[in-house]
Amino acid sequence: GAGVSQSPSNKVTEKGKDVELRCDPISGHTALYWYRQRLGQGLEFLIYFQGNSAPDKSGLPSDRFSAERTGESVSTLTIQRTQQEDSAVYLCASSFGGSGEKLFFGSGTQLSVL
Amino acid sequence: AQSVTQLDSQVPVFEEAPVELRCNYSSSVSVYLFWYVQYPNQGLQLLLKYLSGSTLVKSINGFEAEFNKSQTSFHLRKPSVHISDTAEYFCAVRGSSGGSNYKLTFGKGTLLTVNP
């Protein structure tokens, strides 16, 4: 597709379950970002991938969060043993190059942990 | 590290009225500044950015923002809004140099609602 694609668009899960969120960036974009937006808050940086460089995981809030990216394509964000405070919109963005001057965002995954 | 403050969470205005969405930032280094817009049911998209040069930057749909270093501000303005400008607007900042200059810090957003 022409834009950043995220799936699922909505996910409802029970506390303690694992969830996997998927991001398909724009073809040719070497950089990929995950952000989280809790209700009433700004976007919170989670993780950054750039080409074959080691990812910047400095924003991951706990060891329950992990993310992978296969080459310069699809990325998955996994949250293990979900907690209610994990409820948020998870946004993926990609850019051509790692300068961060123009990010293209997906529509996000709304995660609700009951 | 940087931070961004968007003082107004919601701004309602009437069509054809002027609007200003305020953004202030904090940073110990030189910065680049951005405004992103999120229309209903769409992803965020870049509206305009300041990297260097002229402190007044403009978008293709009539918005403009001015970088004011002394006031650490980057307010967004439009002289006459349309119904179609209804959206959430996010101000963002990143360092202009350094190892983590890809990392954008966002404000909490301002919901602009344009009423007929």
PDB file of C-alpha atoms in Angstrom:
ATOM      1  CA  GLY A   1       0.000   0.000   0.000  1.00  0.00           C
ATOM      2  CA  ALA A   2       0.947   3.651  -0.233  1.00  0.00           C
ATOM      3  CA  GLY A   3       0.923   4.403   3.478  1.00  0.00           C
ATOM      4  CA  VAL A   4       1.989   2.925   6.801  1.00  0.00           C
ATOM      5  CA  SER A   5      -0.314   0.053   7.676  1.00  0.00           C
ATOM      6  CA  GLN A   6      -0.978  -1.122  11.227  1.00  0.00           C
ATOM      7  CA  SER A   7      -2.938  -4.125  12.407  1.00  0.00           C
ATOM      8  CA  PRO A   8      -5.137  -4.767  14.173  1.00  0.00           C
ATOM      9  CA  SER A   9      -6.828  -1.374  14.350  1.00  0.00           C
ATOM     10  CA  ASN A  10      -8.432  -2.356  17.652  1.00  0.00           C
ATOM     11  CA  LYS A  11      -7.428  -4.987  20.190  1.00  0.00           C
ATOM     12  CA  VAL A  12      -9.234  -5.872  23.376  1.00  0.00           C
ATOM     13  CA  THR A  13      -7.438  -8.277  25.681  1.00  0.00           C
ATOM     14  CA  GLU A  14      -7.572  -9.546  29.225  1.00  0.00           C
ATOM     15  CA  LYS A  15      -5.013  -8.569  31.820  1.00  0.00           C
ATOM     16  CA  GLY A  16      -2.097 -10.980  31.769  1.00  0.00           C
ATOM     17  CA  LYS A  17      -2.420 -11.982  28.124  1.00  0.00           C
ATOM     18  CA  ASP A  18       0.261 -11.323  25.501  1.00  0.00           C
ATOM     19  CA  VAL A  19      -0.470  -9.166  22.456  1.00  0.00           C
ATOM     20  CA  GLU A  20       1.347  -8.593  19.199  1.00  0.00           C
ATOM     21  CA  LEU A  21       0.946  -5.440  17.143  1.00  0.00           C
ATOM     22  CA  ARG A  22       2.071  -5.218  13.544  1.00  0.00           C
ATOM     23  CA  CYS A  23       3.413  -2.357  11.446  1.00  0.00           C
ATOM     24  CA  ASP A  24       4.037  -2.407   7.714  1.00  0.00           C
ATOM     25  CA  PRO A  25       6.058   0.694   6.777  1.00  0.00           C
ATOM     26  CA  ILE A  26       6.190   2.493   3.460  1.00  0.00           C
ATOM     27  CA  SER A  27       8.372   0.580   1.018  1.00  0.00           C
ATOM     28  CA  GLY A  28      11.882   2.008   0.907  1.00  0.00           C
ATOM     29  CA  HIS A  29      11.685   3.715   4.288  1.00  0.00           C
ATOM     30  CA  THR A  30      14.727   2.685   6.294  1.00  0.00           C
ATOM     31  CA  ALA A  31      13.645   4.158   9.632  1.00  0.00           C
ATOM     32  CA  LEU A  32      10.751   2.897  11.727  1.00  0.00           C
ATOM     33  CA  TYR A  33       9.408   4.254  15.007  1.00  0.00           C
ATOM     34  CA  TRP A  34       6.921   3.075  17.591  1.00  0.00           C
ATOM     35  CA  TYR A  35       5.139   5.619  19.773  1.00  0.00           C
ATOM     36  CA  ARG A  36       2.463   5.217  22.424  1.00  0.00           C
ATOM     37  CA  GLN A  37      -0.333   7.683  23.166  1.00  0.00           C
ATOM     38  CA  ARG A  38      -2.226   7.314  26.396  1.00  0.00           C
ATOM     39  CA  LEU A  39      -5.510   9.121  26.811  1.00  0.00           C
ATOM     40  CA  GLY A  40      -4.906  12.857  27.256  1.00  0.00           C
ATOM     41  CA  GLN A  41      -1.161  12.524  26.830  1.00  0.00           C
ATOM     42  CA  GLY A  42       1.350  13.330  24.133  1.00  0.00           C
ATOM     43  CA  LEU A  43       3.030  10.733  22.002  1.00  0.00           C
ATOM     44  CA  GLU A  44       5.607   8.777  23.974  1.00  0.00           C
ATOM     45  CA  PHE A  45       8.643   7.391  22.116  1.00  0.00           C
ATOM     46  CA  LEU A  46       9.099   3.636  22.494  1.00  0.00           C
ATOM     47  CA  ILE A  47      11.653   2.316  20.008  1.00  0.00           C
ATOM     48  CA  TYR A  48      13.496   3.246  16.804  1.00  0.00           C
ATOM     49  CA  PHE A  49      14.905   1.059  14.033  1.00  0.00           C
ATOM     50  CA  GLN A  50      17.258   2.350  11.345  1.00  0.00           C
ATOM     51  CA  GLY A  51      18.496  -0.032   8.691  1.00  0.00           C
ATOM     52  CA  ASN A  52      20.787  -2.673  10.129  1.00  0.00           C
ATOM     53  CA  SER A  53      21.871  -0.556  13.108  1.00  0.00           C
ATOM     54  CA  ALA A  54      21.114  -1.633  16.639  1.00  0.00           C
ATOM     55  CA  PRO A  55      17.642  -0.333  17.593  1.00  0.00           C
ATOM     56  CA  ASP A  56      17.191   2.432  20.151  1.00  0.00           C
ATOM     57  CA  LYS A  57      15.066   0.722  22.810  1.00  0.00           C
ATOM     58  CA  SER A  58      15.427   3.503  25.359  1.00  0.00           C
ATOM     59  CA  GLY A  59      11.703   4.300  25.406  1.00  0.00           C
ATOM     60  CA  LEU A  60      10.392   0.823  26.179  1.00  0.00           C
ATOM     61  CA  PRO A  61       8.688   1.168  29.582  1.00  0.00           C
ATOM     62  CA  SER A  62       9.460  -2.303  30.922  1.00  0.00           C
ATOM     63  CA  ASP A  63      10.916  -5.673  29.964  1.00  0.00           C
ATOM     64  CA  ARG A  64       7.395  -6.808  29.101  1.00  0.00           C
ATOM     65  CA  PHE A  65       7.733  -4.753  25.930  1.00  0.00           C
ATOM     66  CA  SER A  66       9.812  -5.903  22.972  1.00  0.00           C
ATOM     67  CA  ALA A  67       9.922  -5.163  19.265  1.00  0.00           C
ATOM     68  CA  GLU A  68      11.488  -6.682  16.205  1.00  0.00           C
ATOM     69  CA  ARG A  69      11.964  -5.603  12.648  1.00  0.00           C
ATOM     70  CA  THR A  70      12.870  -7.845   9.749  1.00  0.00           C
ATOM     71  CA  GLY A  71      15.341  -5.960   7.580  1.00  0.00           C
ATOM     72  CA  GLU A  72      13.657  -2.797   6.371  1.00  0.00           C
ATOM     73  CA  SER A  73      10.145  -4.211   6.346  1.00  0.00           C
ATOM     74  CA  VAL A  74       7.539  -5.325   8.838  1.00  0.00           C
ATOM     75  CA  SER A  75       7.882  -4.649  12.560  1.00  0.00           C
ATOM     76  CA  THR A  76       6.057  -6.261  15.457  1.00  0.00           C
ATOM     77  CA  LEU A  77       5.634  -4.822  18.938  1.00  0.00           C
ATOM     78  CA  THR A  78       4.954  -7.460  21.577  1.00  0.00           C
ATOM     79  CA  ILE A  79       3.586  -6.767  25.029  1.00  0.00           C
ATOM     80  CA  GLN A  80       3.747  -9.694  27.431  1.00  0.00           C
ATOM     81  CA  ARG A  81       1.519 -10.120  30.479  1.00  0.00           C
ATOM     82  CA  THR A  82      -0.498  -7.017  29.635  1.00  0.00           C
ATOM     83  CA  GLN A  83      -1.548  -4.640  32.392  1.00  0.00           C
ATOM     84  CA  GLN A  84      -4.370  -2.104  32.437  1.00  0.00           C
ATOM     85  CA  GLU A  85      -1.869   0.757  32.233  1.00  0.00           C
ATOM     86  CA  ASP A  86      -0.794  -0.598  28.824  1.00  0.00           C
ATOM     87  CA  SER A  87      -4.123   0.573  27.396  1.00  0.00           C
ATOM     88  CA  ALA A  88      -3.281   3.194  24.777  1.00  0.00           C
ATOM     89  CA  VAL A  89      -3.041   3.869  21.071  1.00  0.00           C
ATOM     90  CA  TYR A  90       0.167   2.422  19.663  1.00  0.00           C
ATOM     91  CA  LEU A  91       1.419   4.360  16.660  1.00  0.00           C
ATOM     92  CA  CYS A  92       3.963   3.298  14.101  1.00  0.00           C
ATOM     93  CA  ALA A  93       5.774   5.701  11.802  1.00  0.00           C
ATOM     94  CA  SER A  94       8.375   5.361   9.095  1.00  0.00           C
ATOM     95  CA  SER A  95      10.680   7.758   7.314  1.00  0.00           C
ATOM     96  CA  PHE A  96      13.098   7.782   4.420  1.00  0.00           C
ATOM     97  CA  GLY A  97      16.428   7.911   6.191  1.00  0.00           C
ATOM     98  CA  GLY A  98      17.054   8.403   9.864  1.00  0.00           C
ATOM     99  CA  SER A  99      16.946  12.194  10.117  1.00  0.00           C
ATOM    100  CA  GLY A 100      13.420  12.214  11.505  1.00  0.00           C
ATOM    101  CA  GLU A 101      12.495  15.297   9.516  1.00  0.00           C
ATOM    102  CA  LYS A 102       9.295  13.859   8.081  1.00  0.00           C
ATOM    103  CA  LEU A 103       7.565  10.912   9.652  1.00  0.00           C
ATOM    104  CA  PHE A 104       4.672   9.066   8.042  1.00  0.00           C
ATOM    105  CA  PHE A 105       2.313   7.647  10.627  1.00  0.00           C
ATOM    106  CA  GLY A 106      -0.097   4.757  10.523  1.00  0.00           C
ATOM    107  CA  SER A 107      -3.593   5.047  11.967  1.00  0.00           C
ATOM    108  CA  GLY A 108      -2.579   3.198  15.106  1.00  0.00           C
ATOM    109  CA  THR A 109      -3.740   0.227  17.141  1.00  0.00           C
ATOM    110  CA  GLN A 110      -6.131   0.999  19.973  1.00  0.00           C
ATOM    111  CA  LEU A 111      -5.247  -1.456  22.746  1.00  0.00           C
ATOM    112  CA  SER A 112      -7.681  -1.966  25.596  1.00  0.00           C
ATOM    113  CA  VAL A 113      -6.663  -4.175  28.513  1.00  0.00           C
ATOM    114  CA  LEU A 114      -9.594  -5.241  30.663  1.00  0.00           C
TER     115      LEU A 114
ATOM    116  CA  ALA B   1      16.324  16.232  26.513  1.00  0.00           C
ATOM    117  CA  GLN B   2      13.442  18.309  25.237  1.00  0.00           C
ATOM    118  CA  SER B   3       9.869  18.947  26.330  1.00  0.00           C
ATOM    119  CA  VAL B   4       6.846  20.527  24.638  1.00  0.00           C
ATOM    120  CA  THR B   5       3.901  22.329  26.181  1.00  0.00           C
ATOM    121  CA  GLN B   6       0.675  22.904  24.320  1.00  0.00           C
ATOM    122  CA  LEU B   7      -1.325  25.028  26.724  1.00  0.00           C
ATOM    123  CA  ASP B   8      -4.722  24.583  25.080  1.00  0.00           C
ATOM    124  CA  SER B   9      -6.190  21.096  24.887  1.00  0.00           C
ATOM    125  CA  GLN B  10      -9.223  22.325  22.936  1.00  0.00           C
ATOM    126  CA  VAL B  11      -9.800  25.395  20.768  1.00  0.00           C
ATOM    127  CA  PRO B  12     -13.302  25.965  19.346  1.00  0.00           C
ATOM    128  CA  VAL B  13     -13.664  28.672  16.706  1.00  0.00           C
ATOM    129  CA  PHE B  14     -16.178  29.758  14.091  1.00  0.00           C
ATOM    130  CA  GLU B  15     -15.531  29.330  10.404  1.00  0.00           C
ATOM    131  CA  GLU B  16     -13.545  32.182   8.810  1.00  0.00           C
ATOM    132  CA  ALA B  17     -12.240  33.346  12.200  1.00  0.00           C
ATOM    133  CA  PRO B  18      -8.484  33.553  12.891  1.00  0.00           C
ATOM    134  CA  VAL B  19      -6.866  30.985  15.158  1.00  0.00           C
ATOM    135  CA  GLU B  20      -3.624  30.582  17.089  1.00  0.00           C
ATOM    136  CA  LEU B  21      -2.522  27.276  18.604  1.00  0.00           C
ATOM    137  CA  ARG B  22       0.212  27.791  21.137  1.00  0.00           C
ATOM    138  CA  CYS B  23       3.365  25.731  21.527  1.00  0.00           C
ATOM    139  CA  ASN B  24       6.286  26.304  23.869  1.00  0.00           C
ATOM    140  CA  TYR B  25       9.318  24.085  24.149  1.00  0.00           C
ATOM    141  CA  SER B  26      12.248  23.517  26.455  1.00  0.00           C
ATOM    142  CA  SER B  27      15.665  22.365  25.300  1.00  0.00           C
ATOM    143  CA  SER B  28      19.318  22.746  26.274  1.00  0.00           C
ATOM    144  CA  VAL B  29      20.414  22.413  22.629  1.00  0.00           C
ATOM    145  CA  SER B  30      19.424  23.882  19.284  1.00  0.00           C
ATOM    146  CA  VAL B  31      16.206  22.452  17.958  1.00  0.00           C
ATOM    147  CA  TYR B  32      14.123  21.663  14.951  1.00  0.00           C
ATOM    148  CA  LEU B  33      10.379  22.224  15.361  1.00  0.00           C
ATOM    149  CA  PHE B  34       7.364  20.598  13.764  1.00  0.00           C
ATOM    150  CA  TRP B  35       3.599  20.731  13.643  1.00  0.00           C
ATOM    151  CA  TYR B  36       1.757  17.503  12.837  1.00  0.00           C
ATOM    152  CA  VAL B  37      -1.976  17.290  12.170  1.00  0.00           C
ATOM    153  CA  GLN B  38      -4.337  14.366  12.672  1.00  0.00           C
ATOM    154  CA  TYR B  39      -7.631  14.588  10.791  1.00  0.00           C
ATOM    155  CA  PRO B  40     -10.496  12.378  12.006  1.00  0.00           C
ATOM    156  CA  ASN B  41      -9.830   8.690  11.354  1.00  0.00           C
ATOM    157  CA  GLN B  42      -6.440   9.363   9.783  1.00  0.00           C
ATOM    158  CA  GLY B  43      -2.806   9.046  10.867  1.00  0.00           C
ATOM    159  CA  LEU B  44      -0.688  12.019  11.871  1.00  0.00           C
ATOM    160  CA  GLN B  45       0.840  13.921   8.985  1.00  0.00           C
ATOM    161  CA  LEU B  46       3.450  16.643   8.836  1.00  0.00           C
ATOM    162  CA  LEU B  47       1.939  20.119   8.460  1.00  0.00           C
ATOM    163  CA  LEU B  48       5.062  22.268   8.547  1.00  0.00           C
ATOM    164  CA  LYS B  49       8.559  22.366  10.004  1.00  0.00           C
ATOM    165  CA  TYR B  50      11.325  24.744  10.995  1.00  0.00           C
ATOM    166  CA  LEU B  51      14.872  23.518  10.434  1.00  0.00           C
ATOM    167  CA  SER B  52      16.868  26.666   9.734  1.00  0.00           C
ATOM    168  CA  GLY B  53      16.739  29.935   7.803  1.00  0.00           C
ATOM    169  CA  SER B  54      13.587  32.058   7.844  1.00  0.00           C
ATOM    170  CA  THR B  55      11.835  31.793  11.184  1.00  0.00           C
ATOM    171  CA  LEU B  56       8.418  32.008   9.496  1.00  0.00           C
ATOM    172  CA  VAL B  57       7.347  28.791   7.831  1.00  0.00           C
ATOM    173  CA  LYS B  58       4.138  28.106   5.941  1.00  0.00           C
ATOM    174  CA  SER B  59       2.024  25.130   4.927  1.00  0.00           C
ATOM    175  CA  ILE B  60       0.240  24.646   1.641  1.00  0.00           C
ATOM    176  CA  ASN B  61      -3.190  25.062   3.244  1.00  0.00           C
ATOM    177  CA  GLY B  62      -2.662  28.502   4.764  1.00  0.00           C
ATOM    178  CA  PHE B  63      -1.194  27.745   8.196  1.00  0.00           C
ATOM    179  CA  GLU B  64       2.008  29.413   9.324  1.00  0.00           C
ATOM    180  CA  ALA B  65       4.245  29.185  12.366  1.00  0.00           C
ATOM    181  CA  GLU B  66       7.039  31.405  13.604  1.00  0.00           C
ATOM    182  CA  PHE B  67      10.059  30.168  15.514  1.00  0.00           C
ATOM    183  CA  ASN B  68      10.790  32.548  18.383  1.00  0.00           C
ATOM    184  CA  LYS B  69      14.025  31.509  20.067  1.00  0.00           C
ATOM    185  CA  SER B  70      13.902  34.108  22.856  1.00  0.00           C
ATOM    186  CA  GLN B  71      10.403  33.010  23.863  1.00  0.00           C
ATOM    187  CA  THR B  72      11.024  29.339  23.049  1.00  0.00           C
ATOM    188  CA  SER B  73       7.784  29.267  21.096  1.00  0.00           C
ATOM    189  CA  PHE B  74       6.485  27.931  17.790  1.00  0.00           C
ATOM    190  CA  HIS B  75       2.852  29.033  17.657  1.00  0.00           C
ATOM    191  CA  LEU B  76       0.650  27.959  14.761  1.00  0.00           C
ATOM    192  CA  ARG B  77      -1.647  30.513  13.142  1.00  0.00           C
ATOM    193  CA  LYS B  78      -4.200  30.781  10.378  1.00  0.00           C
ATOM    194  CA  PRO B  79      -5.986  34.029   9.489  1.00  0.00           C
ATOM    195  CA  SER B  80      -9.241  32.355   8.392  1.00  0.00           C
ATOM    196  CA  VAL B  81     -10.151  28.749   9.212  1.00  0.00           C
ATOM    197  CA  HIS B  82     -12.399  26.338   7.345  1.00  0.00           C
ATOM    198  CA  ILE B  83     -14.582  23.504   8.574  1.00  0.00           C
ATOM    199  CA  SER B  84     -12.052  21.124   7.022  1.00  0.00           C
ATOM    200  CA  ASP B  85      -9.337  22.370   9.412  1.00  0.00           C
ATOM    201  CA  THR B  86     -11.072  20.531  12.256  1.00  0.00           C
ATOM    202  CA  ALA B  87      -8.390  18.161  13.542  1.00  0.00           C
ATOM    203  CA  GLU B  88      -5.944  17.553  16.362  1.00  0.00           C
ATOM    204  CA  TYR B  89      -2.669  19.452  16.074  1.00  0.00           C
ATOM    205  CA  PHE B  90       0.567  18.256  17.674  1.00  0.00           C
ATOM    206  CA  CYS B  91       3.684  20.336  18.190  1.00  0.00           C
ATOM    207  CA  ALA B  92       6.971  18.411  18.250  1.00  0.00           C
ATOM    208  CA  VAL B  93      10.655  19.142  18.821  1.00  0.00           C
ATOM    209  CA  ARG B  94      13.946  17.361  18.340  1.00  0.00           C
ATOM    210  CA  GLY B  95      17.567  18.287  18.751  1.00  0.00           C
ATOM    211  CA  SER B  96      19.243  19.590  15.609  1.00  0.00           C
ATOM    212  CA  SER B  97      22.393  17.556  16.189  1.00  0.00           C
ATOM    213  CA  GLY B  98      23.708  14.726  18.284  1.00  0.00           C
ATOM    214  CA  GLY B  99      23.255  11.002  18.426  1.00  0.00           C
ATOM    215  CA  SER B 100      19.528  10.913  19.191  1.00  0.00           C
ATOM    216  CA  ASN B 101      18.415  13.667  16.850  1.00  0.00           C
ATOM    217  CA  TYR B 102      15.892  11.331  15.184  1.00  0.00           C
ATOM    218  CA  LYS B 103      13.772  11.246  18.339  1.00  0.00           C
ATOM    219  CA  LEU B 104      10.767  13.565  18.280  1.00  0.00           C
ATOM    220  CA  THR B 105       9.205  14.794  21.514  1.00  0.00           C
ATOM    221  CA  PHE B 106       5.521  15.629  21.120  1.00  0.00           C
ATOM    222  CA  GLY B 107       3.104  17.837  23.002  1.00  0.00           C
ATOM    223  CA  LYS B 108      -0.251  16.554  24.206  1.00  0.00           C
ATOM    224  CA  GLY B 109      -2.086  17.988  21.230  1.00  0.00           C
ATOM    225  CA  THR B 110      -4.703  20.683  20.665  1.00  0.00           C
ATOM    226  CA  LEU B 111      -8.092  19.759  19.287  1.00  0.00           C
ATOM    227  CA  LEU B 112      -9.211  22.493  16.889  1.00  0.00           C
ATOM    228  CA  THR B 113     -12.943  22.437  16.215  1.00  0.00           C
ATOM    229  CA  VAL B 114     -14.255  24.764  13.539  1.00  0.00           C
ATOM    230  CA  ASN B 115     -17.967  25.444  13.790  1.00  0.00           C
ATOM    231  CA  PRO B 116     -20.213  26.835  11.030  1.00  0.00           C
TER     232      PRO B 116
END
